[in-house]
Short mmCIF file of C-alpha atoms and ligand atoms in Angstrom, two decimals:
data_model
loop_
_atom_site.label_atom_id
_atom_site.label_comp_id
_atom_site.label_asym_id
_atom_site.label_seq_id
_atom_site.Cartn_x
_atom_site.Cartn_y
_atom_site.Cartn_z
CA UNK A 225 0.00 0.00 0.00
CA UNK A 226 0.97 3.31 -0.87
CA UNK A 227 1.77 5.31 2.46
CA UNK A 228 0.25 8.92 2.61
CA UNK A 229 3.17 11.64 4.06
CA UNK A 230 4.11 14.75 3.69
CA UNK A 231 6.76 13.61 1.13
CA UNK A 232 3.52 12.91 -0.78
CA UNK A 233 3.38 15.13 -4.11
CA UNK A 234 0.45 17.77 -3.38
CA UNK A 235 -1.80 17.26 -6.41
CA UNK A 236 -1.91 13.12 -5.16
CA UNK A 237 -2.44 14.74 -1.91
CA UNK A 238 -5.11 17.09 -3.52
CA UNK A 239 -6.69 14.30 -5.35
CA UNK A 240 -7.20 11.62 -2.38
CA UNK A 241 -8.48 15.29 0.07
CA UNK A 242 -10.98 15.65 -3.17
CA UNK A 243 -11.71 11.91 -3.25
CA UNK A 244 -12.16 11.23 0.60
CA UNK A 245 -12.35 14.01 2.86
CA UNK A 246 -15.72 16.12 3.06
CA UNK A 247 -14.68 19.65 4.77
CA UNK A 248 -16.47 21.75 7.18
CA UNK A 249 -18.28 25.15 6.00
CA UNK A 250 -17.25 24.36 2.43
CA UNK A 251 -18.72 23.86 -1.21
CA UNK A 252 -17.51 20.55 -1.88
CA UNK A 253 -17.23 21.18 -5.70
CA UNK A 254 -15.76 24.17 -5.94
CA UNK A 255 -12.88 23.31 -3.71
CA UNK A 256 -12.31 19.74 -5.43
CA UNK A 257 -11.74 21.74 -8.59
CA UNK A 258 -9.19 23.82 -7.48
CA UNK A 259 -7.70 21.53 -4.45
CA UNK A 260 -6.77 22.23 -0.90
CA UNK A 261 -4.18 23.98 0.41
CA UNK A 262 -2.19 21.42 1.89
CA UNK A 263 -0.25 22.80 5.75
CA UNK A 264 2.46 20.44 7.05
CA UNK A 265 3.85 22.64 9.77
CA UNK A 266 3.69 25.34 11.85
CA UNK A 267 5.87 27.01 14.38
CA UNK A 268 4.95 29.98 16.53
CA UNK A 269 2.62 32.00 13.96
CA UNK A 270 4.12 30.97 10.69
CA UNK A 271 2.63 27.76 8.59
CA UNK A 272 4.40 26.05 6.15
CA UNK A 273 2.37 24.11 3.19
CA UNK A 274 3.16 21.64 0.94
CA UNK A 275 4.72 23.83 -1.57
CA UNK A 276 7.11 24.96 0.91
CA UNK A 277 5.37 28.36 1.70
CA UNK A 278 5.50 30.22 4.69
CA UNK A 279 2.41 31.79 5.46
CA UNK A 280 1.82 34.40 8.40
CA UNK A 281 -1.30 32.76 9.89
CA UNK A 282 -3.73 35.64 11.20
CA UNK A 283 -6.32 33.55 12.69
CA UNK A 284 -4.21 31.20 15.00
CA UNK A 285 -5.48 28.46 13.22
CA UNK A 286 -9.55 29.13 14.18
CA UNK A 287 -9.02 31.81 16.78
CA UNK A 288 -7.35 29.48 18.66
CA UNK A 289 -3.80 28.51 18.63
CA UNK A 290 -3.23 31.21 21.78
CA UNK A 291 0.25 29.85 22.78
CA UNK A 292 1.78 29.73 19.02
CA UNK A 293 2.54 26.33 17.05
CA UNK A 294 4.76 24.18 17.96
CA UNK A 295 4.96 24.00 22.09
CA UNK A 296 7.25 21.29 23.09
CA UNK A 297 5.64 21.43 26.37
CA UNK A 298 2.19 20.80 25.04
CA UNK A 299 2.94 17.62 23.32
CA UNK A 300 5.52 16.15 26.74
CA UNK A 301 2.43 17.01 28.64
CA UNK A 302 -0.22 15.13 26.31
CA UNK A 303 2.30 12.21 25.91
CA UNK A 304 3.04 11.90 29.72
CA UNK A 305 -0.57 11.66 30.78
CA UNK A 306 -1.12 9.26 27.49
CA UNK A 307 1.59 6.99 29.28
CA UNK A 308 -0.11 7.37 33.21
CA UNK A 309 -3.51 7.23 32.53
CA UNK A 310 -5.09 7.79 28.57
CA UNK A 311 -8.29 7.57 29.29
CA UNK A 312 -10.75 7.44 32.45
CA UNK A 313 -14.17 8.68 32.56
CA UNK A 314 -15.38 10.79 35.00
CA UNK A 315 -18.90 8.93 35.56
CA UNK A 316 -19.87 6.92 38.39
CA UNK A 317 -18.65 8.55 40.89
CA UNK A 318 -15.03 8.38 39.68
CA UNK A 319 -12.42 11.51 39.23
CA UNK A 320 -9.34 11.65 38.38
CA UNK A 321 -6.02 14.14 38.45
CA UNK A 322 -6.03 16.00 35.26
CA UNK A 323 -9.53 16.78 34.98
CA UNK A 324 -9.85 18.04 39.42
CA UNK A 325 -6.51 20.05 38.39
CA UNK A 326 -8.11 21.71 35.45
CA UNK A 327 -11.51 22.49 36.62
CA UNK A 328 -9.35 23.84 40.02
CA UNK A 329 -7.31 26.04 37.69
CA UNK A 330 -10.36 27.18 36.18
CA UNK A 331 -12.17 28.18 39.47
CA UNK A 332 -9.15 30.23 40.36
CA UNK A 333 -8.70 32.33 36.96
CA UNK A 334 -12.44 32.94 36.08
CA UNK A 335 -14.23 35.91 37.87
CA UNK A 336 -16.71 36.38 40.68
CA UNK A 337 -18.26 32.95 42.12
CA UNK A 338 -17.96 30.95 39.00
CA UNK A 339 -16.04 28.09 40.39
CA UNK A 340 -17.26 25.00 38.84
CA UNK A 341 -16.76 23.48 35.59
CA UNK A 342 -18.48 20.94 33.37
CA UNK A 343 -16.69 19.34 30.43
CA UNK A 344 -17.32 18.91 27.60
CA UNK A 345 -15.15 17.99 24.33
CA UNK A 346 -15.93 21.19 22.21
CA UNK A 347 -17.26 24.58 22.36
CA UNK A 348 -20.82 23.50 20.84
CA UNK A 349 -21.24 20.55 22.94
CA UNK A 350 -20.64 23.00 26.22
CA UNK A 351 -23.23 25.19 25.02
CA UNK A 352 -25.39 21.99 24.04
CA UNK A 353 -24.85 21.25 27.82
CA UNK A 354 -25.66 24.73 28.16
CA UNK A 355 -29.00 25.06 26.75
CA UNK A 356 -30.00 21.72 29.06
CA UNK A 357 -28.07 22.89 31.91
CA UNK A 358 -30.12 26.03 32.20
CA UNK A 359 -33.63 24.63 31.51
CA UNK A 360 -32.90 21.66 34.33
CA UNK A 361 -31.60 24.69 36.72
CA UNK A 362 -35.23 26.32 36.58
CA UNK A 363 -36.82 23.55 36.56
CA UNK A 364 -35.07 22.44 39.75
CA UNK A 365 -35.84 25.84 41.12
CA UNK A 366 -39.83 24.91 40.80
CA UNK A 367 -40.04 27.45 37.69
CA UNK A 368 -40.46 25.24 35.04
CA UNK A 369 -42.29 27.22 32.54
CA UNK A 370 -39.20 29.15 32.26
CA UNK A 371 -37.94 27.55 29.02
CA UNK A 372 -37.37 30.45 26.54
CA UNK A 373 -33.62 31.48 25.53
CA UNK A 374 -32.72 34.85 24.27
CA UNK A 375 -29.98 34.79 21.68
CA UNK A 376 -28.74 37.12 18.95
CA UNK A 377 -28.82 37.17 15.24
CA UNK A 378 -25.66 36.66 13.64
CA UNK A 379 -24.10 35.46 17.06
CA UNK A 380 -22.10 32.23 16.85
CA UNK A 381 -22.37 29.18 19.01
CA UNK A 382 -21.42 26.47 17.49
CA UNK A 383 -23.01 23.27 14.60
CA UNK A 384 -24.51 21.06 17.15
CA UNK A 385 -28.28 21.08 16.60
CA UNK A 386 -28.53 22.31 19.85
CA UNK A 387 -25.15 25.06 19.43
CA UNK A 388 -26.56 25.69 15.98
CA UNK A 389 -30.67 26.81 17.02
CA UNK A 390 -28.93 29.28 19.60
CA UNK A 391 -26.50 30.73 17.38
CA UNK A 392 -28.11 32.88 14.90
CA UNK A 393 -26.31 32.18 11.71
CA UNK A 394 -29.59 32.28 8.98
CA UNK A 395 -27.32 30.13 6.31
CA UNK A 396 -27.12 27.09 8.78
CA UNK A 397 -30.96 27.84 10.10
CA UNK A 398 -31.99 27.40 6.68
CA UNK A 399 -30.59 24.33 5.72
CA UNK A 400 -32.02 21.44 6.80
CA UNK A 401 -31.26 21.95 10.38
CA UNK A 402 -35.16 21.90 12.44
CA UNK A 403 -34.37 24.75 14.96
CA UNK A 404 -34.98 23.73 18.07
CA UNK A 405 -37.87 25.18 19.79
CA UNK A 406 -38.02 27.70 23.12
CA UNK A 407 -35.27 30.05 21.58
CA UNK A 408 -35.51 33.76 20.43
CA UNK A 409 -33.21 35.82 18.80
CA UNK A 410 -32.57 39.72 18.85
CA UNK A 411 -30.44 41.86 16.65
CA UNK A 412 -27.12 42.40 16.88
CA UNK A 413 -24.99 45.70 18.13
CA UNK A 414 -23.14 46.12 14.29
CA UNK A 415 -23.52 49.63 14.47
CA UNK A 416 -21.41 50.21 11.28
CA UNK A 417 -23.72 47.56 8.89
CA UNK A 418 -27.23 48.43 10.78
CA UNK A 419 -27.10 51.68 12.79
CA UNK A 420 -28.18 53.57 10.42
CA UNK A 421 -28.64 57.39 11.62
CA UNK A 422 -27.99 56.66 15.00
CA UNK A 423 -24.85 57.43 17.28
CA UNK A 424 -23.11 54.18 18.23
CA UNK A 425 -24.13 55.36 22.00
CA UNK A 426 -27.87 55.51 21.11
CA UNK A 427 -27.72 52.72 18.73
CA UNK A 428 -25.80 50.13 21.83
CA UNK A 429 -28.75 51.05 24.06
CA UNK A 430 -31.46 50.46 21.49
CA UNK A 431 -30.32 46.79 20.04
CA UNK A 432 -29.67 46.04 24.51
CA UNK A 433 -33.39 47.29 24.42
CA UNK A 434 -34.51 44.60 22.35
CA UNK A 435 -33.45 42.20 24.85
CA UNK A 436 -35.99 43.73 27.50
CA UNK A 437 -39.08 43.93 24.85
CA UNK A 438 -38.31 40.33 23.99
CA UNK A 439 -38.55 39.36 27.48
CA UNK A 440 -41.56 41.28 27.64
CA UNK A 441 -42.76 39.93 24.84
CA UNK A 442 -42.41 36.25 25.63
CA UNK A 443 -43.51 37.03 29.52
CA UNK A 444 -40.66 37.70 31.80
CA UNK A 445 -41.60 34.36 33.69
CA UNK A 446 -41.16 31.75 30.64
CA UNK A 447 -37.62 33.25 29.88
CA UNK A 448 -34.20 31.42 31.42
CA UNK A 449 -31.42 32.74 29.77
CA UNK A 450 -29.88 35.74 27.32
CA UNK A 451 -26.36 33.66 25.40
CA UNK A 452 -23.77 35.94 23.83
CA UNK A 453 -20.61 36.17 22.47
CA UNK A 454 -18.88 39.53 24.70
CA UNK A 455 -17.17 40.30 21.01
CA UNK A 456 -18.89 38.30 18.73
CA UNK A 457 -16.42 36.59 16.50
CA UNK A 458 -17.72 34.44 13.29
CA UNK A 459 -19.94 37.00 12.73
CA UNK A 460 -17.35 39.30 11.91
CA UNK A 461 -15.77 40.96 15.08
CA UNK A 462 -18.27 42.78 15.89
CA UNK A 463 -17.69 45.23 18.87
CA UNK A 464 -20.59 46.32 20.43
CA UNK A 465 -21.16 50.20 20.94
CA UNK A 466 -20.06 51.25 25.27
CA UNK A 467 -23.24 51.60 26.01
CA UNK A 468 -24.78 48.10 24.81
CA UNK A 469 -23.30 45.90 28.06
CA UNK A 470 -23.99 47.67 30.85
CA UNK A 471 -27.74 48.06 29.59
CA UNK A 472 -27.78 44.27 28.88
CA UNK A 473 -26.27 43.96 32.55
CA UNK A 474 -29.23 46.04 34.31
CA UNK A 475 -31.98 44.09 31.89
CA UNK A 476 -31.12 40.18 32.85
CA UNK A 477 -30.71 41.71 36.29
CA UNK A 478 -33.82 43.28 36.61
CA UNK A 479 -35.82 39.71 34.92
CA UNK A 480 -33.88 37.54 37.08
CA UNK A 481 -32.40 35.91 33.84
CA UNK A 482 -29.24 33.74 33.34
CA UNK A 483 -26.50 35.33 31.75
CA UNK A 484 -24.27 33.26 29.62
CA UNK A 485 -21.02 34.90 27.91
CA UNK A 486 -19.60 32.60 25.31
CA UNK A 487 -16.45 33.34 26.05
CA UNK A 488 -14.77 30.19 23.47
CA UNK A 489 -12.90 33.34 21.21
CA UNK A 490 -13.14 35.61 24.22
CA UNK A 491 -11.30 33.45 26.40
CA UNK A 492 -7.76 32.63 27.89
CA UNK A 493 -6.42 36.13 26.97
CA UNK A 494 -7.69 36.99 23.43
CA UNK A 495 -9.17 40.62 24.52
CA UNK A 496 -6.28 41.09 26.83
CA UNK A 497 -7.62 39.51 30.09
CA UNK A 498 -8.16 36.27 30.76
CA UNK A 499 -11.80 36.38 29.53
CA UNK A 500 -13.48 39.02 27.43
CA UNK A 501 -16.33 39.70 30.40
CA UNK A 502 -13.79 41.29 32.67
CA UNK A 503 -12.62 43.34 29.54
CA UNK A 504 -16.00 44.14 28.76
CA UNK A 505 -17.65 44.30 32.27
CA UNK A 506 -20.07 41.46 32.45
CA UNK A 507 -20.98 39.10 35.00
CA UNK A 508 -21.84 35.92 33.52
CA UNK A 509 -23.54 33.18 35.53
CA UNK A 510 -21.69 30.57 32.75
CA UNK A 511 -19.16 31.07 30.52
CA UNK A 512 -18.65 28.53 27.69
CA UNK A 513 -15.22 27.62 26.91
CA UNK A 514 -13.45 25.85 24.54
CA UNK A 515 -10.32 26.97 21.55
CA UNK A 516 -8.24 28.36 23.51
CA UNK A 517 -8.13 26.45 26.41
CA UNK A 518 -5.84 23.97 25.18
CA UNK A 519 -4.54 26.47 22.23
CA UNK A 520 -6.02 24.02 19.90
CA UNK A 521 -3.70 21.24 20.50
CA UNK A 522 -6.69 19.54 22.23
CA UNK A 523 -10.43 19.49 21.72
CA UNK A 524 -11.84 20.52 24.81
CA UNK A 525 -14.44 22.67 26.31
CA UNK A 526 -16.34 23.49 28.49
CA UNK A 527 -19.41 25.41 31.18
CA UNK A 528 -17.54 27.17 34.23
CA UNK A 529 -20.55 28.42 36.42
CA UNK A 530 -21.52 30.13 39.26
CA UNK A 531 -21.71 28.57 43.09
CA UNK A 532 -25.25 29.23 42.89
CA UNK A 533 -26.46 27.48 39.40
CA UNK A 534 -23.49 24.64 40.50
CA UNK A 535 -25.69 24.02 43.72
CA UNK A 536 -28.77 23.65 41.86
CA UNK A 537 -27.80 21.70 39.38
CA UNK A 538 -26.07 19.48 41.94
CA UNK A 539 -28.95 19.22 43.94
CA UNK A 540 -30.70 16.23 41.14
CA UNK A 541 -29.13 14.09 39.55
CA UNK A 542 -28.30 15.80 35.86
CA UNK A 543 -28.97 13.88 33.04
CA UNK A 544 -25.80 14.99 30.94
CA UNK A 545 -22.50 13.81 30.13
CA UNK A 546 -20.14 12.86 27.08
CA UNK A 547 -17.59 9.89 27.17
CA UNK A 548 -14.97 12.39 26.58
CA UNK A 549 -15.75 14.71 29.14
CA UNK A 550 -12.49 15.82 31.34
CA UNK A 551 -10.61 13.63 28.82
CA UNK A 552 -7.19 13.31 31.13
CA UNK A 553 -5.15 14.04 27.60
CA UNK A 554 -6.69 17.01 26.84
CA UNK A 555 -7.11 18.57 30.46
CA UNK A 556 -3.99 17.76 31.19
CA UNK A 557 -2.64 19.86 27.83
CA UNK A 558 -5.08 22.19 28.89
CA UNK A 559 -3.47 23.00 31.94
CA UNK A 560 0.05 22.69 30.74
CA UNK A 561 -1.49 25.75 27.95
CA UNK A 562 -2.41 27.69 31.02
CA UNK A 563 0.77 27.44 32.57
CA UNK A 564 2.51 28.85 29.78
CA UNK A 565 0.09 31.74 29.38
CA UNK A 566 0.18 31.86 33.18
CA UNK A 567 4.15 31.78 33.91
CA UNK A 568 5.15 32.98 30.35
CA UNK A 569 3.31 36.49 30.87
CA UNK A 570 1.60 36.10 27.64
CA UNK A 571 -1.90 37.33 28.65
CA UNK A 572 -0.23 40.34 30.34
CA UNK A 573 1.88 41.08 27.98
CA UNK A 574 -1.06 41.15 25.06
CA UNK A 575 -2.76 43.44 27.79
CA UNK A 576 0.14 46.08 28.08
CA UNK A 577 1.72 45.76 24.95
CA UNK A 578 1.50 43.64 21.90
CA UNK A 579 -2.44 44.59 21.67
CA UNK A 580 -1.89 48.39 22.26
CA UNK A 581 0.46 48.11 19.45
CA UNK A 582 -1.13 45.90 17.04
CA UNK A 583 -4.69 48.59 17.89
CA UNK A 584 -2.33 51.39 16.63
CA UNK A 585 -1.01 49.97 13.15
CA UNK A 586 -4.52 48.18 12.91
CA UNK A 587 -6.68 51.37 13.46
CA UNK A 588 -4.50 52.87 10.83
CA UNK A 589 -5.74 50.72 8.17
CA UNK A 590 -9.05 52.94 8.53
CA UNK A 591 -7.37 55.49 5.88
CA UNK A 592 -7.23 53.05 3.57
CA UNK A 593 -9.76 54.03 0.31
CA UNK A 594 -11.85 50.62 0.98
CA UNK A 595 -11.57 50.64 4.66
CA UNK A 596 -14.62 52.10 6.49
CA UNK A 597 -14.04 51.11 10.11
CA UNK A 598 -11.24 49.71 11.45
CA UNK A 599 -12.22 47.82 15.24
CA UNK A 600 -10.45 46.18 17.56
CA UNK A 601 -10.04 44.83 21.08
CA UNK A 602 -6.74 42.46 21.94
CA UNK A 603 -5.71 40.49 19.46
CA UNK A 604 -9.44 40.67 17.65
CA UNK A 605 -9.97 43.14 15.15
CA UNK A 606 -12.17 43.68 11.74
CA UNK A 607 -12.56 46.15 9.00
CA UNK A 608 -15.35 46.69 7.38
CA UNK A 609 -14.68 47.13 3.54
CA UNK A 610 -16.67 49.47 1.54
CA UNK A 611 -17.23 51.85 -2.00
CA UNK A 612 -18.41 54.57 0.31
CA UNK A 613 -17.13 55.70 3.71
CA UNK A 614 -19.11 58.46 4.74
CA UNK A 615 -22.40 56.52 3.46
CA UNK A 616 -20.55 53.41 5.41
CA UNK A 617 -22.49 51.79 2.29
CA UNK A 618 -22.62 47.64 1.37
CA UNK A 619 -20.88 46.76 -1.99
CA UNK A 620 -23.70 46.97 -4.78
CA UNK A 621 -22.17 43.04 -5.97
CA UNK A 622 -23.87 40.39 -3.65
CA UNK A 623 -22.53 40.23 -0.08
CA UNK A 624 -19.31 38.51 0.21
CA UNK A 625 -18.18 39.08 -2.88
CA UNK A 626 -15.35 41.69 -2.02
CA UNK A 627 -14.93 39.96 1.03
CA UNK A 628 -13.97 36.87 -0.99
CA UNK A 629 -11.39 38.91 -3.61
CA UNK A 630 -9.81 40.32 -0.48
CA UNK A 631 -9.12 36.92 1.06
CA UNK A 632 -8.17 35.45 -2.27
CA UNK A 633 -5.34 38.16 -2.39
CA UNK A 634 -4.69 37.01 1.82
CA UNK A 635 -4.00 33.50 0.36
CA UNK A 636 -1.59 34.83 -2.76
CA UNK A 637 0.55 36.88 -0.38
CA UNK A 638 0.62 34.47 2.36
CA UNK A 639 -1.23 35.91 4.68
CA UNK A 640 -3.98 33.91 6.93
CA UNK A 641 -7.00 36.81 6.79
CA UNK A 642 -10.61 35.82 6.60
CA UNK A 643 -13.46 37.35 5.13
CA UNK A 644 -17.41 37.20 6.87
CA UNK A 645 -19.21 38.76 4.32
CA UNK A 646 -17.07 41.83 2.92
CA UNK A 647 -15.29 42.40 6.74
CA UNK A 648 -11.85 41.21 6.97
CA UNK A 649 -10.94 39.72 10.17
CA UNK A 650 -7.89 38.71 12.48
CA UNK A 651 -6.91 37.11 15.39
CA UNK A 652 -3.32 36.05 15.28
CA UNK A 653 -1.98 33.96 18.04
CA UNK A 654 -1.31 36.32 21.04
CA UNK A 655 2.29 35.54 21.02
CA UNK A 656 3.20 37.50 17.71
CA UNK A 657 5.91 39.56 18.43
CA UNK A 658 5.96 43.31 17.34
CA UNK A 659 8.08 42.56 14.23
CA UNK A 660 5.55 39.44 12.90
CA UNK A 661 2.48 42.40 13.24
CA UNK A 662 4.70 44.91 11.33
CA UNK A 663 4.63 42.71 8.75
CA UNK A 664 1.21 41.26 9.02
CA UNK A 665 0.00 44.74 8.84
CA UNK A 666 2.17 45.46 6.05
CA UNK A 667 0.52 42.42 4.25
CA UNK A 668 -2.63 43.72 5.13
CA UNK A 669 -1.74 46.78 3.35
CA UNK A 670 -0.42 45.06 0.20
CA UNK A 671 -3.78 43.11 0.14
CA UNK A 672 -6.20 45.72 0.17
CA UNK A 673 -4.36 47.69 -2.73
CA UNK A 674 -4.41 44.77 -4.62
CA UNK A 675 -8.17 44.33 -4.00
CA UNK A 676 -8.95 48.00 -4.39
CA UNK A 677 -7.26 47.89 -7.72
CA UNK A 678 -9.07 44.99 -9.15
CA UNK A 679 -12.48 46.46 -7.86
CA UNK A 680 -11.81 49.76 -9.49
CA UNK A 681 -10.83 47.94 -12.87
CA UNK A 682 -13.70 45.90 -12.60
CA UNK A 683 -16.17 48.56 -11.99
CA UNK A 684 -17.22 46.99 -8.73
CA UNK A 685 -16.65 49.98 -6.37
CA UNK A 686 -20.48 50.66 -6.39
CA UNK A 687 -22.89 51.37 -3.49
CA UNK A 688 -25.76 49.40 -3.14
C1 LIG B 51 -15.99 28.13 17.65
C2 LIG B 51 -17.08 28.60 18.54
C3 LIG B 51 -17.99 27.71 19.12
C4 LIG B 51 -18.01 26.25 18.76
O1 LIG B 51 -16.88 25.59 19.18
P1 LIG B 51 -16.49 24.17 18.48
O2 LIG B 51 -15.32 23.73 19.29
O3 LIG B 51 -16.21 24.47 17.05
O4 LIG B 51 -17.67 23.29 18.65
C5 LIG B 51 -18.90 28.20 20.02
N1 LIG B 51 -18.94 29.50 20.33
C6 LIG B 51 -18.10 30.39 19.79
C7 LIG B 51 -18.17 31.81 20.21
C8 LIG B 51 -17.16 29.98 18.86
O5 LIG B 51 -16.34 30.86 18.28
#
């Protein structure tokens, strides 16, 4: 038999990928036709493919390589607890090491009283465990009727059925996925895209509004939770305006709601802190986690929640678990990733200065012709392209179309930038170095002229 490597010419590999391997989020056809881009390497923020080029990756891999490529430690910690103990569940009354180290580590970095954590083996199956865990809490707590969960347009929670009905991505709503029932969804804060003649101040409180005349709507009493991203980030980076949390903050406050912040992007230091509510000011009663927990080199995730929902939830027996929850391998990579964000200073120094300096350079990008905004917090940032700044008007060609002629000039000049419709996204892993985001902005730079001249020769720099 023929044995598949890296030494492997890339149109074989291209072929058998096209033959054999159906991708996520992708149109089958269309990428068979051209063929993937193969990656055989990485180290810190740089991936190598099978061609031999280095690309600058922008995204850490899916928003979630944190610690860089290529940690030594990672892979002695995976391959020690491999060699001790590979696998052990954590049913029947059984615990062991890795996973009561992790979920201690856990209850020590997260804010406020949220000091217990349930596993899980992804970001959407934690807020699949979510969505139950909530509805059992008030149903424990004699208010049953309470079933209803708030949830925002456009906001990202993962492709579970479960993940996928909360998030509120229309394109996977709409295709053969039955939403599940008992959840609502508001609009989002994108004050550039949908604020219309509004400030960003006025335009925050009215979208947080829509959170209270939903609950009104549906009957404060039926409603258990409001999910959201604190930055959302498939949906394009969208920061919301100042004034959109705190009003959120007073409105589940005054309904007696459960707050969840799906902190998977937000988390382990990608806003500058260690999760994006204490950059943002919320206080969640959950927090889904997941990505960069174990900087990618391990699925795992997770609910970290509050004293008071862990209390109800323990006092029943809850009907919820997955084989590979606190999988000893990946909790105890996990915790060797938090160490090295921990003991390395890497979630400080983002803080105090990589981020202020990549917000500088990145802001600048704003005088660029097709730039409208430029926005970012940490090491997550957007720019919204478009024909007509002070209009901040769409593209008159179909959404996604720019978006898509940006990133194809990303992949030509090596650069890892993705498009969500026509914004332009990044979130590199938080250990670039001041040099790397001089020349990922530079790249950035080169990438948008080229895109800006095609549109012009094409005619395509038209409001719609
Ligand atoms: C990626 C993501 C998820 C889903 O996590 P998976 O590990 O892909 O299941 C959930 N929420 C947010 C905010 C995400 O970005």
């Amino acid at each position: 038999m023929n044995v598949i490597s890296t030494n492997t010419p890339t149109a074989e590999l291209q072929a058998l990928d096209a033959a054999h391997h159906l991708h996520p989020f992708t149109h089958a056809a269309a990428l068979n036709k051209k063929g993937a881009r193969i990656i055989t390497r990485a180290e810190g923020c740089w991936l190598t493919d099978s061609e031999g080029n280095r690309i600058l990756d922008g995204m850490a891999g899916l928003w979630c390589v944190n610690v860089g490529y290529g940690r030594r430690e990672l892979a002695d910690a995976a391959h020690r607890q491999m060699m001790e103990l590979p696998f052990y569940n954590t049913f029947f009354q059984t615990s062991h090491v890795p996973a009561i180290a992790l979920s201690t580590k856990l209850a020590e970095l997260a804010p406020g009283t949220l000091n217990h954590v349930f596993f899980a083996g992804s970001g959407s199956e934690a807020n699949d465990t979510n969505l139950r865990m909530v509805r059992a809490y008030w149903m424990q707590k004699g208010q049953p009727e309470r079933q209803w969960i708030i949830s925002r347009w456009n906001g990202y929670h993962g492709s579970t059925v479960g993940a996928g009905s909360l998030g509120g991505m229309k394109p996977m709503h709409t295709q053969g996925v039955p939403t599940i029932p008992g959840i609502a969804h508001i609009d989002q804060p994108n004050w550039w895209s949908e604020g219309g003649d509004l400030s960003p101040e006025e335009f925050g409180l009215e979208r947080a509004r829509q959170l209270e005349a939903k609950i009104l709507e549906l009957g404060p009493e039926n409603v258990a939770a409001f999910i959201a991203e604190p930055v959302q980030g498939a949906g394009g980076v969208i920061v919301a305006p100042d004034s959109y949390w705190p009003e959120i903050q007073r409105i589940v406050k005054k309904y007696g709601i459960l707050l969840i912040a799906d902190e998977v992007i937000c988390g382990f230091g990608r806003t500058g802190n260690w999760f994006g509510s204490q950059t943002l000011g919320i206080q969640p009663d959950i927090m889904t986690i997941a990505k960069g927990l174990s900087s990618g080199y391990q699925p795992i995730g997770g609910s970290i929640v509050s004293d008071e929902v862990a209390e109800v939830i323990g006092s029943m027996e809850f009907n919820h678990g997955y084989t590979y929850s606190g999988h000893p391998v990946a909790c105890a990579v996990a915790l060797e990733n938090l160490r090295i964000l921990e003991e390395d200073g890497i979630v400080d120094r983002v803080r105090e200065d990589t981020a202020p300096y990549l917000k500088t350079k990145f802001e600048a990008l704003a005088e660029h012709p097709l730039v409208g905004e430029a926005k970012i917090v940490g090491m997550m940032g957007s720019i919204a392209l478009t024909p007509d700044k002070a209009s901040r008007a769409a593209f008159a060609s179909e959404a996604g179309t720019v978006g898509l002629i940006c990133r194809e000039r990303c992949f030509a000049n090596n650069l890892i930038m993705r498009h969500v419709y026509d914004r332009m996204i990044l979130s590199p892993a938080l250990v670039i170095s001041k040099s790397e985001i001089d020349t990922l902005i530079d790249r950035a730079w080169q990438c948008l002229d080229e895109t800006h001249a095609k549109l012009k020769a094409e005619g395509m720099m038209k409001s719609a």
